Every structure is written in structure tokens, then in C-alpha cells.
PDB file of C-alpha atoms and ligand atoms in Angstrom:
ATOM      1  CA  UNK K 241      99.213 100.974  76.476  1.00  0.00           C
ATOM      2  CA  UNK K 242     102.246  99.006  77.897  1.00  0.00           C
ATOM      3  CA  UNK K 243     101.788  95.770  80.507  1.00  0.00           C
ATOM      4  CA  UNK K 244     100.757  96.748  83.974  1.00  0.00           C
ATOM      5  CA  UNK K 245     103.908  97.128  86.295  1.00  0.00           C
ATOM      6  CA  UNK K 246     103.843  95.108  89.240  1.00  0.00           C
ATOM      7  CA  UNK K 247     105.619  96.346  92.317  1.00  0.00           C
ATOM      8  CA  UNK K 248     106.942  94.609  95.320  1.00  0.00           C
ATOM      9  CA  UNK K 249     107.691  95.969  98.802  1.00  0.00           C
ATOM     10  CA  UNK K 250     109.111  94.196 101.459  1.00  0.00           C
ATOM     11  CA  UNK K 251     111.690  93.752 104.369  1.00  0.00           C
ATOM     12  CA  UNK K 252     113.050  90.581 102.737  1.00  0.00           C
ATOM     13  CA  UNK K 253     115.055  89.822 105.524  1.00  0.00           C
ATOM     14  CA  UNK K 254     116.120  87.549 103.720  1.00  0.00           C
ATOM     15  CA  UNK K 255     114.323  87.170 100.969  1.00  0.00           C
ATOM     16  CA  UNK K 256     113.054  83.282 100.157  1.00  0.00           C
ATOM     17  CA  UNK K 257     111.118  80.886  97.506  1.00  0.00           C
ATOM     18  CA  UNK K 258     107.748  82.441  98.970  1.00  0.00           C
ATOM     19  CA  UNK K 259     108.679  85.682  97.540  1.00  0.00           C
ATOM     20  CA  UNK K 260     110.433  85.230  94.284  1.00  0.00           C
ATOM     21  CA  UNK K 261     107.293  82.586  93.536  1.00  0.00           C
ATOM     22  CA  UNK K 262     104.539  85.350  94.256  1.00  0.00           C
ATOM     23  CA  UNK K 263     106.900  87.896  92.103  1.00  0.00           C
ATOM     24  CA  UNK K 264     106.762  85.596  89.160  1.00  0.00           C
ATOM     25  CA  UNK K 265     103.147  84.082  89.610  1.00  0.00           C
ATOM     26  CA  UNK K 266     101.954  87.070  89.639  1.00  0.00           C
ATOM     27  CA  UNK K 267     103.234  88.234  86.101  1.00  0.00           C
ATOM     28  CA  UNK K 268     101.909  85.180  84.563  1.00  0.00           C
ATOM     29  CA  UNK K 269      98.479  85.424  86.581  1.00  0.00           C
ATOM     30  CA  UNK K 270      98.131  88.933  86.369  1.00  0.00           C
ATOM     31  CA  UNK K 271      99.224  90.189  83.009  1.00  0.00           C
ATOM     32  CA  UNK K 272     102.276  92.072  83.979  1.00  0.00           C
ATOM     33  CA  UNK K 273     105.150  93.475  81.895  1.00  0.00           C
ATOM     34  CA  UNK K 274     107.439  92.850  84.762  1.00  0.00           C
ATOM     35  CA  UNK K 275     108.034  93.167  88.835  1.00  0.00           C
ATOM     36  CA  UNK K 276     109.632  96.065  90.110  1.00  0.00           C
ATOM     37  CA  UNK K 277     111.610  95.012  93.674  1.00  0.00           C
ATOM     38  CA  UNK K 278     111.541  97.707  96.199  1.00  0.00           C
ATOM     39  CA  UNK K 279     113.212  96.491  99.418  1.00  0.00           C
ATOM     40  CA  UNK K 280     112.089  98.685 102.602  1.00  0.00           C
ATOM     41  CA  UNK K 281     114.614 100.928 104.222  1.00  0.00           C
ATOM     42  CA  UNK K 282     116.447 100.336 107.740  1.00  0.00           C
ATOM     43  CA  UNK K 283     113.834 101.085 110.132  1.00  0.00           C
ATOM     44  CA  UNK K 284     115.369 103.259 112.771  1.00  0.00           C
ATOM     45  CA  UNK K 285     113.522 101.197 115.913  1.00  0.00           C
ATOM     46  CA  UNK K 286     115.779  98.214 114.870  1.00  0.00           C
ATOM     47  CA  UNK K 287     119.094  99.784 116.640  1.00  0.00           C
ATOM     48  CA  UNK K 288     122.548  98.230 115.025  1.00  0.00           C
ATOM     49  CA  UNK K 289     121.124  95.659 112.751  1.00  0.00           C
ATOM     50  CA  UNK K 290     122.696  92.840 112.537  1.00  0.00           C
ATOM     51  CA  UNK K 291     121.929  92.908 108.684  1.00  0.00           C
ATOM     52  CA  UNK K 292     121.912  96.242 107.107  1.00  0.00           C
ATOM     53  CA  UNK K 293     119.161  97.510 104.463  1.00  0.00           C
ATOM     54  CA  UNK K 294     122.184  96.683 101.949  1.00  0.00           C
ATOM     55  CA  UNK K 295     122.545  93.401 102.707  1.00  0.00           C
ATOM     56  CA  UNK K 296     119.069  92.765 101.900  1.00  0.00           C
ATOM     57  CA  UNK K 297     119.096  94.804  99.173  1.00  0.00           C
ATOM     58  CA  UNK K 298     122.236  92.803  97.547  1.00  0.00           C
ATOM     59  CA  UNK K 299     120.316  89.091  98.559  1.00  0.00           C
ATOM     60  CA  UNK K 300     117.096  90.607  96.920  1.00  0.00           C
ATOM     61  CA  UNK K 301     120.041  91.289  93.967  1.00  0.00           C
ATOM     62  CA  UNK K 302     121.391  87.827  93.818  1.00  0.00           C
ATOM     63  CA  UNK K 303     118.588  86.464  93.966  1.00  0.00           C
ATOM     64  CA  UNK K 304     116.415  88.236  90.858  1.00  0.00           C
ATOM     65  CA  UNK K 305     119.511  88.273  88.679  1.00  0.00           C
ATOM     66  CA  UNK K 306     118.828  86.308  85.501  1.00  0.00           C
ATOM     67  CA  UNK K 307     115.035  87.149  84.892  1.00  0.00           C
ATOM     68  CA  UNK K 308     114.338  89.896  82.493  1.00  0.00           C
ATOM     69  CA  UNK K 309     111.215  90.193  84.018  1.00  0.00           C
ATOM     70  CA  UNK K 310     112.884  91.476  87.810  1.00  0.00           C
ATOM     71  CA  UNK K 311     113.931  94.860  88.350  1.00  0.00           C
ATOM     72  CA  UNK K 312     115.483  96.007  91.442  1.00  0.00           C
ATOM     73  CA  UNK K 313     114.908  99.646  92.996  1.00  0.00           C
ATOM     74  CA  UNK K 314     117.486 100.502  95.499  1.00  0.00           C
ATOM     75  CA  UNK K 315     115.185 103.878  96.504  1.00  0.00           C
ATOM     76  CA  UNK K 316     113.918 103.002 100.147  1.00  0.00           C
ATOM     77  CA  UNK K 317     117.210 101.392 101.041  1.00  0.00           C
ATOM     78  CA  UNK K 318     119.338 104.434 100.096  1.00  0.00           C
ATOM     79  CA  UNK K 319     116.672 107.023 101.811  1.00  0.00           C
ATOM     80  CA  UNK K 320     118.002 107.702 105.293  1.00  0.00           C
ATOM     81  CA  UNK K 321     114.312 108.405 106.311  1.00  0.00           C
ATOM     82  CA  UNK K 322     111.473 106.119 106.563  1.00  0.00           C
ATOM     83  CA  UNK K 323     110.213 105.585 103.075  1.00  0.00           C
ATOM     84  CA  UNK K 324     106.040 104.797 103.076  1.00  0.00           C
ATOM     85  CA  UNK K 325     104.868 102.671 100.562  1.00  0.00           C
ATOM     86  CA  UNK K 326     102.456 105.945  99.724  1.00  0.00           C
ATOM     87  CA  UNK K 327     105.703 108.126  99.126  1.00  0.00           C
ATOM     88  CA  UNK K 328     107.329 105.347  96.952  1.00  0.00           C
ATOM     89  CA  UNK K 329     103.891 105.261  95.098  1.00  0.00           C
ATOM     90  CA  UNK K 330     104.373 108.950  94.396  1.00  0.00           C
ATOM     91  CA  UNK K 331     107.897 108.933  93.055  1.00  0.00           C
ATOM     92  CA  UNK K 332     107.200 106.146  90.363  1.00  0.00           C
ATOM     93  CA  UNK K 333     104.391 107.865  89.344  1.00  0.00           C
ATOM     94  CA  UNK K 334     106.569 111.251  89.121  1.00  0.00           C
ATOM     95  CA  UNK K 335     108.713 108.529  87.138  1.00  0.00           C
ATOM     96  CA  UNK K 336     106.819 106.592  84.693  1.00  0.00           C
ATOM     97  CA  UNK K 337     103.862 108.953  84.526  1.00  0.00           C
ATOM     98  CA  UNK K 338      99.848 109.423  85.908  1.00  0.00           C
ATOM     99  CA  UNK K 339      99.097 106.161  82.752  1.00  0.00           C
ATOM    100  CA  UNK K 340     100.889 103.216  83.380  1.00  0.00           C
ATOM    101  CA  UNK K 341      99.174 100.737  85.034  1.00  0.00           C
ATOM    102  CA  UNK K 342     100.907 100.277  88.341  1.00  0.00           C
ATOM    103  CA  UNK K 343      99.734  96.751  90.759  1.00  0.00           C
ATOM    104  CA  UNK K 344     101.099  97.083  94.211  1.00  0.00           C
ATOM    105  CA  UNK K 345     101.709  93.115  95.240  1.00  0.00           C
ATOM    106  CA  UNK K 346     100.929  91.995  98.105  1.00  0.00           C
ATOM    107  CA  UNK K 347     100.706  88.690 100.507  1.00  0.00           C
ATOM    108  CA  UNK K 348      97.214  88.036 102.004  1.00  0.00           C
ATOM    109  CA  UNK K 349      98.848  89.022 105.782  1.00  0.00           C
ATOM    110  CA  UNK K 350     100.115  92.157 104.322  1.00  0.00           C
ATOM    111  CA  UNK K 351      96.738  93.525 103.046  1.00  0.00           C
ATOM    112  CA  UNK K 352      95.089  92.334 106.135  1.00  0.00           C
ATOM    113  CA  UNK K 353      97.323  94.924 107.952  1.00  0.00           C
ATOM    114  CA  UNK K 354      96.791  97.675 105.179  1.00  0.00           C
ATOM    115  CA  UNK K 355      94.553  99.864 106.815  1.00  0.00           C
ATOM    116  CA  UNK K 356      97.504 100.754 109.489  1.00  0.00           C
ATOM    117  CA  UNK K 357      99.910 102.017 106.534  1.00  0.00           C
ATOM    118  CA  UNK K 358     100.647 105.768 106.408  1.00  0.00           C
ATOM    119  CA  UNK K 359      97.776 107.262 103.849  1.00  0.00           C
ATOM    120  CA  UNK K 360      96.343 103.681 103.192  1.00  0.00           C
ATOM    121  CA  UNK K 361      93.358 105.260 101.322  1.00  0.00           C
ATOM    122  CA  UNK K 362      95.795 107.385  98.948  1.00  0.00           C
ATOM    123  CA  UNK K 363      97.535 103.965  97.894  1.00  0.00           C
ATOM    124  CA  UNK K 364      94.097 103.411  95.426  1.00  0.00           C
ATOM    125  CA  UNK K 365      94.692 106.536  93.876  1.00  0.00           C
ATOM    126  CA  UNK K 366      98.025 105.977  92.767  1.00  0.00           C
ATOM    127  CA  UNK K 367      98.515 101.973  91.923  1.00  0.00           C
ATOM    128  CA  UNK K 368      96.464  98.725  91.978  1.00  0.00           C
ATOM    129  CA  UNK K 369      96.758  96.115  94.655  1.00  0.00           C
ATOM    130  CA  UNK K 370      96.823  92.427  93.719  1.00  0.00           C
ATOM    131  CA  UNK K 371      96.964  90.284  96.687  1.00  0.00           C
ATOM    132  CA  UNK K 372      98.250  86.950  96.856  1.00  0.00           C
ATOM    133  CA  UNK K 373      96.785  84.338  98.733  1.00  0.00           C
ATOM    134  CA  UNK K 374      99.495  82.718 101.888  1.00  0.00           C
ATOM    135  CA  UNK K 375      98.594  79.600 103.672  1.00  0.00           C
ATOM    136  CA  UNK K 376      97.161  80.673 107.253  1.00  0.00           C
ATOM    137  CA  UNK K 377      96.037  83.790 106.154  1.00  0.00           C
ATOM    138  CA  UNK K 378      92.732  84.126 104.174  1.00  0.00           C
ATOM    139  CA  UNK K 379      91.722  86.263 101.682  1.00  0.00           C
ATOM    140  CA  UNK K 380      87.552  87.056 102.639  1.00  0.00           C
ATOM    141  CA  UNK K 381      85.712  89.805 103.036  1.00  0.00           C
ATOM    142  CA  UNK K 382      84.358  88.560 106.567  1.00  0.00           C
ATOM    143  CA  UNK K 383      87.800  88.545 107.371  1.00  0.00           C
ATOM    144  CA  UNK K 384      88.865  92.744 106.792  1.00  0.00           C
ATOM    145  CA  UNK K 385      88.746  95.344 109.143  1.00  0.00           C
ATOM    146  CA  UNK K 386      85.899  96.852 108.143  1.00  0.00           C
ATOM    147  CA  UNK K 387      86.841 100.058 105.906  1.00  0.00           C
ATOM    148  CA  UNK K 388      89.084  97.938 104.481  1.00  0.00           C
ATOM    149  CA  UNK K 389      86.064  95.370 103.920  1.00  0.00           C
ATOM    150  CA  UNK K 390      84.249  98.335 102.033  1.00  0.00           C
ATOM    151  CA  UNK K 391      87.079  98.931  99.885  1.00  0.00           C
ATOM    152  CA  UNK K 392      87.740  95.590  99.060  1.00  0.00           C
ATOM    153  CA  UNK K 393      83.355  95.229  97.912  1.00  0.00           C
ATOM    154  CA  UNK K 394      83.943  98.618  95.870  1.00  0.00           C
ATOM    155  CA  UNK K 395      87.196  98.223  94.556  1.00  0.00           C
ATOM    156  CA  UNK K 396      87.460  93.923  93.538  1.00  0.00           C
ATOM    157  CA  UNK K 397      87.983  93.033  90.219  1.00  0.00           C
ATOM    158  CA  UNK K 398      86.513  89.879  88.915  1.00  0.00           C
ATOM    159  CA  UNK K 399      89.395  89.291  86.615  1.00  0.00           C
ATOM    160  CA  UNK K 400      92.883  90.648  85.573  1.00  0.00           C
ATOM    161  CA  UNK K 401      91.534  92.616  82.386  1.00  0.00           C
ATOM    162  CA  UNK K 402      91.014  95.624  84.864  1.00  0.00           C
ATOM    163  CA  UNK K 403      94.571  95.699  85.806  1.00  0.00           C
ATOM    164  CA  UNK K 404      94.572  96.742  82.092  1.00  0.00           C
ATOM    165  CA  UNK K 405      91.683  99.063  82.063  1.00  0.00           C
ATOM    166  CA  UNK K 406      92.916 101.591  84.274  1.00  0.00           C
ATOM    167  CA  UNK K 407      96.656 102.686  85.910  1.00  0.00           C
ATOM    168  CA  UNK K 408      95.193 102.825  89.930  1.00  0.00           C
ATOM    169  CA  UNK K 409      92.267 101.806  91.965  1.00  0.00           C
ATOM    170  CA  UNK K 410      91.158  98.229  91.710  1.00  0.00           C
ATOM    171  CA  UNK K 411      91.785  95.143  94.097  1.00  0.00           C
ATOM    172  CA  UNK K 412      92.779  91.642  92.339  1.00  0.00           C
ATOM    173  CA  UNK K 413      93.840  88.407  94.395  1.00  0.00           C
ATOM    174  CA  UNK K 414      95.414  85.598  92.974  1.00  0.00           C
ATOM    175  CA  UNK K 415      96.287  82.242  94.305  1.00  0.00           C
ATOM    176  CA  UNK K 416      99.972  81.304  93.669  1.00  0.00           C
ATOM    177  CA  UNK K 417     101.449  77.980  94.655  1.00  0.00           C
ATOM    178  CA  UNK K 418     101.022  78.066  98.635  1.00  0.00           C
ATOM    179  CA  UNK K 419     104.470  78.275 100.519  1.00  0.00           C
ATOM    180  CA  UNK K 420     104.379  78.165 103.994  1.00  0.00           C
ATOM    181  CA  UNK K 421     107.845  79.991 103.924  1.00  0.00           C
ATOM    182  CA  UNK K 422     108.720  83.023 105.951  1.00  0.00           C
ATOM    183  CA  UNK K 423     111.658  85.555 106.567  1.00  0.00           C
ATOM    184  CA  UNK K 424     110.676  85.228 110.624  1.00  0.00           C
ATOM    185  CA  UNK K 425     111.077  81.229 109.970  1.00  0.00           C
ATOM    186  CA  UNK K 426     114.560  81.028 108.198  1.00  0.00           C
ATOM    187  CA  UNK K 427     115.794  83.642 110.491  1.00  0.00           C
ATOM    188  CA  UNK K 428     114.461  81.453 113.384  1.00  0.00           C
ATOM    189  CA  UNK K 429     116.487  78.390 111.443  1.00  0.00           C
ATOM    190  CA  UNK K 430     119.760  80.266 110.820  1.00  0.00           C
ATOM    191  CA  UNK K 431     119.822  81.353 114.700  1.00  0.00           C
ATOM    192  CA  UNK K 432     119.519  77.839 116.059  1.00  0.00           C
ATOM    193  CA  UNK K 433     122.194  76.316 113.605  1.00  0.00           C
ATOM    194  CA  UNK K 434     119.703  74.836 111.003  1.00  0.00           C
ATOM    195  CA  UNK K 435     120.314  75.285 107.375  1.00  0.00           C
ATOM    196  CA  UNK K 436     117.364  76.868 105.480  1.00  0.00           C
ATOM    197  CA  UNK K 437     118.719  75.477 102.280  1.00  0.00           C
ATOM    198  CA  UNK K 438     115.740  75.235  99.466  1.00  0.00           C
ATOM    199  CA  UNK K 439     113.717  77.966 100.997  1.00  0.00           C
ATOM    200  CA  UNK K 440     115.819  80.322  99.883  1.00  0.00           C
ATOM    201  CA  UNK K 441     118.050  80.516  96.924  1.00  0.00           C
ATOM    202  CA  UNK K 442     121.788  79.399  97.390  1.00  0.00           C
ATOM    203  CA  UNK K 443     123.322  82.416  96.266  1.00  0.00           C
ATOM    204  CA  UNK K 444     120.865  83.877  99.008  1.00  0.00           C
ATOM    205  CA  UNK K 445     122.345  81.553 101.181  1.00  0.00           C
ATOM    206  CA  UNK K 446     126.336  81.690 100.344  1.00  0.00           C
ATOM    207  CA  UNK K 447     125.907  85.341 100.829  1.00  0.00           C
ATOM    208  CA  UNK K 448     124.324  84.882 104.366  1.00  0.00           C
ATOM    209  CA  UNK K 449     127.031  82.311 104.822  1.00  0.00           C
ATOM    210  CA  UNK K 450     130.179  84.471 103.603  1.00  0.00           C
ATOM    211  CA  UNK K 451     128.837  87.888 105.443  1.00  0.00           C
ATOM    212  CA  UNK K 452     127.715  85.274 108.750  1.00  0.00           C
ATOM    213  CA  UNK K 453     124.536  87.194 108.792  1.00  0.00           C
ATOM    214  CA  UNK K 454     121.841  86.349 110.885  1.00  0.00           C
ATOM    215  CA  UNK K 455     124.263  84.072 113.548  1.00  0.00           C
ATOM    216  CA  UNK K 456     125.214  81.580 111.030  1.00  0.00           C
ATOM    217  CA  UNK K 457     126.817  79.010 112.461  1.00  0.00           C
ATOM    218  CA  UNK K 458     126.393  76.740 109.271  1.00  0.00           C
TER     219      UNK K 458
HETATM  220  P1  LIG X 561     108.710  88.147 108.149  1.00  0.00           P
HETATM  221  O1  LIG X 561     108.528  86.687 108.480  1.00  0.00           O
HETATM  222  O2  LIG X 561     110.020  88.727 108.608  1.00  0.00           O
HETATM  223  O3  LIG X 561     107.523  88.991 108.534  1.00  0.00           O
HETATM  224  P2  LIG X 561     107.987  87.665 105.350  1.00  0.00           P
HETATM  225  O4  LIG X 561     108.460  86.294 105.024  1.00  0.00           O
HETATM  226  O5  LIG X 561     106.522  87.863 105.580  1.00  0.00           O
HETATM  227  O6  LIG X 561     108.834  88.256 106.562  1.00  0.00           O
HETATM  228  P3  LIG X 561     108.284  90.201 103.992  1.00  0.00           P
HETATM  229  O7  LIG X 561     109.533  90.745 103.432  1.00  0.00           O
HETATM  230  O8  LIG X 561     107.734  90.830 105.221  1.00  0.00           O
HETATM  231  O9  LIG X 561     108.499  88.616 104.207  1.00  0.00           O
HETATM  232  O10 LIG X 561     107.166  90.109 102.892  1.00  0.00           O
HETATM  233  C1  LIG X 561     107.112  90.883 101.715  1.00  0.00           C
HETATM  234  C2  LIG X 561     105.799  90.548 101.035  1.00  0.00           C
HETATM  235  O11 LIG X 561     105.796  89.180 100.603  1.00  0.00           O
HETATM  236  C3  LIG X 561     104.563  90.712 101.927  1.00  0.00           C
HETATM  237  O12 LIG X 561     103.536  91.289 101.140  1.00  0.00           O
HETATM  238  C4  LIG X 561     104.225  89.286 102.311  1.00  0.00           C
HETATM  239  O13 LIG X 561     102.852  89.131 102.562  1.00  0.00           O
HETATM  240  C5  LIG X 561     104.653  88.503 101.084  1.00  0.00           C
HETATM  241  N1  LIG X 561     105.045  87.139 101.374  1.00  0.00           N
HETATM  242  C6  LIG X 561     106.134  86.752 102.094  1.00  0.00           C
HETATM  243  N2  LIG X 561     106.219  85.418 102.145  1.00  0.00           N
HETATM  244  C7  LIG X 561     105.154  84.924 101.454  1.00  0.00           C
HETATM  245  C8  LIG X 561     104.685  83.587 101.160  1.00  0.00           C
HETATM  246  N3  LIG X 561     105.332  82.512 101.606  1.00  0.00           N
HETATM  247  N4  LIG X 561     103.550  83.483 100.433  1.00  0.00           N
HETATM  248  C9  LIG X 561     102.892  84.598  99.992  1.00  0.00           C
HETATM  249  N5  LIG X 561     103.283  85.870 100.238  1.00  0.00           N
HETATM  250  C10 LIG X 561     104.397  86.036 100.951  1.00  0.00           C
END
């Protein structure tokens, strides 16, 4: 049976550190064969966007280039409607098959807000989720809204072996080196003139710089 595939969903607007630690913390923690990027789509509330779905897409690019272990899937972006996590679930599986162990990563804020997603409940039956612990935002039972609570009691795995043990269904966490980076942060930097050098990647940031995305006035 090959590794478990670990996938990765996010805005990454831009993506930083934070994320390209929990991507590669994660294989090593986890067991994985490798982390499948999926940047989300433009979502049609944000109006003109000052940075389009390919812009993140090509910083999420930059940034993973080099490391076997990264892939990048360019699906949401280049979907002109709103691509669910649940529907991206479904295509890989259509992919790569109903065996292959599939671990939907996630940060501890994200899975806090999992019960909102379109068809949470239909995410167990198509992948794993391994959350990663994020400073501010624990990872507890007493914590969960409560269905979610009751999935997390049923569904926790004690260790990484059952990432192994079956393609969909469990719930892992792992701690990964705690970054107190975010997206909502460096954007916050980059509008006020500040330079959010070594939380994100320089080519991340000579892109932002040469395309004057997010205000740059660097
Ligand atoms: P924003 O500040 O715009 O909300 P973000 O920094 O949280 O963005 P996203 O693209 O929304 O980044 O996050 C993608 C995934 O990465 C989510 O599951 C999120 O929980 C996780 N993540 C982002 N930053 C960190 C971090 N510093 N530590 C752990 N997980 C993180």
C-alpha cells in the first residue's frame, strides 16, 4: 500500500513559514508520501481582488519548488465556481482511487470551524484529517462544537499507524513547531509599509514586490 497522501487547502493569501512548516512537519510526523497543495479558488464575495487566485497559486508555486515531497494542484483556482473541500475530496478520489490513504491537513482554527463546511460529515468518508496544533487555538475536546466533539471521541487516533490502516475516516493531531504567523498578519504588514521578510519566503516576497500586490510600498 503506498504512503498516505497528505492534502492541503487553503487561501494562502500569501502563503508564509506557518504553512510550508505544517506541510513538511506533517510528512515527517505523520508518515506521508508527500503533500498535495490545493490553493482555494477566487471567492466571488471578494469583488476585484487585488490579488487574483493566480497570484496565489504562482506564490504557493515559488514557494514549494525544490521539495520532491510538494505537489501543487491548480484545480480550485482554475474552477470558475466555488470549489468545496468535499468536491475536491471527490475528484482525487475519482483520481487516485477509493485505497489510497488520503489525510486532509489542517490548522487547529480550521477544524474548529469544520462543522460549517459544505457536507462536513461526508469529508470522513472520503480522506483523513490530521490537525495541526497553532498557538492561540487549542486542540481539546471541551473546546468543539459539539457534533464535532463526538466525531473527534469516535474518530481520534492514538497514533499515525491508522493513517496507514485505512484510506478515510480517522482524526490525528500533531504538534509542529508553533508559528504565530498568519496570512491576515503579513497582509496587515505589507499594507502599512512593513516588510514581512522571514515569515514568508523571499521568492514569496520578490513576487509580491515585482506584481506590488497587497499595497506594497516596500
Ligand atoms: P488568514 O490569516 O488570511 O486567515 P492563514 O494564515 O490562516 O490566513 P490560510 O490560507 O487560511 O492561512 O490557512 C491554510 C491552512 O493553514 C489552515 O488550515 C490554517 O489553519 C493553517 N495555518 C495557517 N497558518 C498556520 C500556522 N501559523 N500554524 C499552523 N497552521 C496554520
Amino acid at each position: 500500500m503506498s504512503e498516505p497522501l497528505g492534502i492541503f487547502g487553503g487561501t494562502f493569501d500569501p502563503v508564509h513559514f506557518g504553512h510550508l512548516r505544517l506541510a513538511e512537519e506533517a510528512i515527517g510526523q505523520l508518515g506521508l508520501g508527500g503533500v498535495r497543495w490545493i490553493p482555494a479558488g477566487q471567492p466571488p464575495h471578494r469583488g476585484a481582488p487585488q490579488v487574483t487566485a493566480q497570484q496565489r497559486l504562482e506564490m504557493v508555486l515559488r514557494s514549494t519548488a525544490g521539495n520532491d515531497r510538494f505537489s501543487v494542484d491548480a484545480g480550485e483556482v482554475e474552477t470558475a465556481a466555488p470549489s468545496y473541500t468535499v468536491d475536491t475530496l471527490e475528484r482525487l478520489r475519482a483520481e487516485l482511487g477509493g485505497d489510497r490513504s488520503l489525510v486532509l491537513l489542517v490548522g487547529a482554527d480550521a477544524f474548529v470551524g469544520l462543522t460549517t463546511w459544505h457536507r462536513w460529515r461526508d469529508l470522513f468518508a472520503l480522506s483523513h484529517v490530521a490537525v495541526a496544533h497553532r498557538p492561540g487555538f487549542p486542540v481539546e475536546v471541551a473546546s468543539l462544537p459539539h457534533e464535532l466533539a463526538t466525531e473527534f471521541a469516535d474518530r481520534h487516533l492514538a497514533d499515525a499507524a491508522g493513517l496507514r490502516a485505512a484510506p478515510a475516516g480517522g482524526i490525528a493531531t500533531f504538534a509542529m513547531t508553533q508559528l504565530a504567523i498568519s496570512a491576515t498578519g503579513i497582509r496587515k504588514l505589507l499594507a502599512a509599509g512593513d516588510s514581512p521578510r522571514y515569515l514568508v519566503p523571499d521568492s514569496v516576497l520578490d513576487y509580491i514586490r515585482l506584481h506590488q500586490l497587497y499595497r506594497v510600498r516596500l
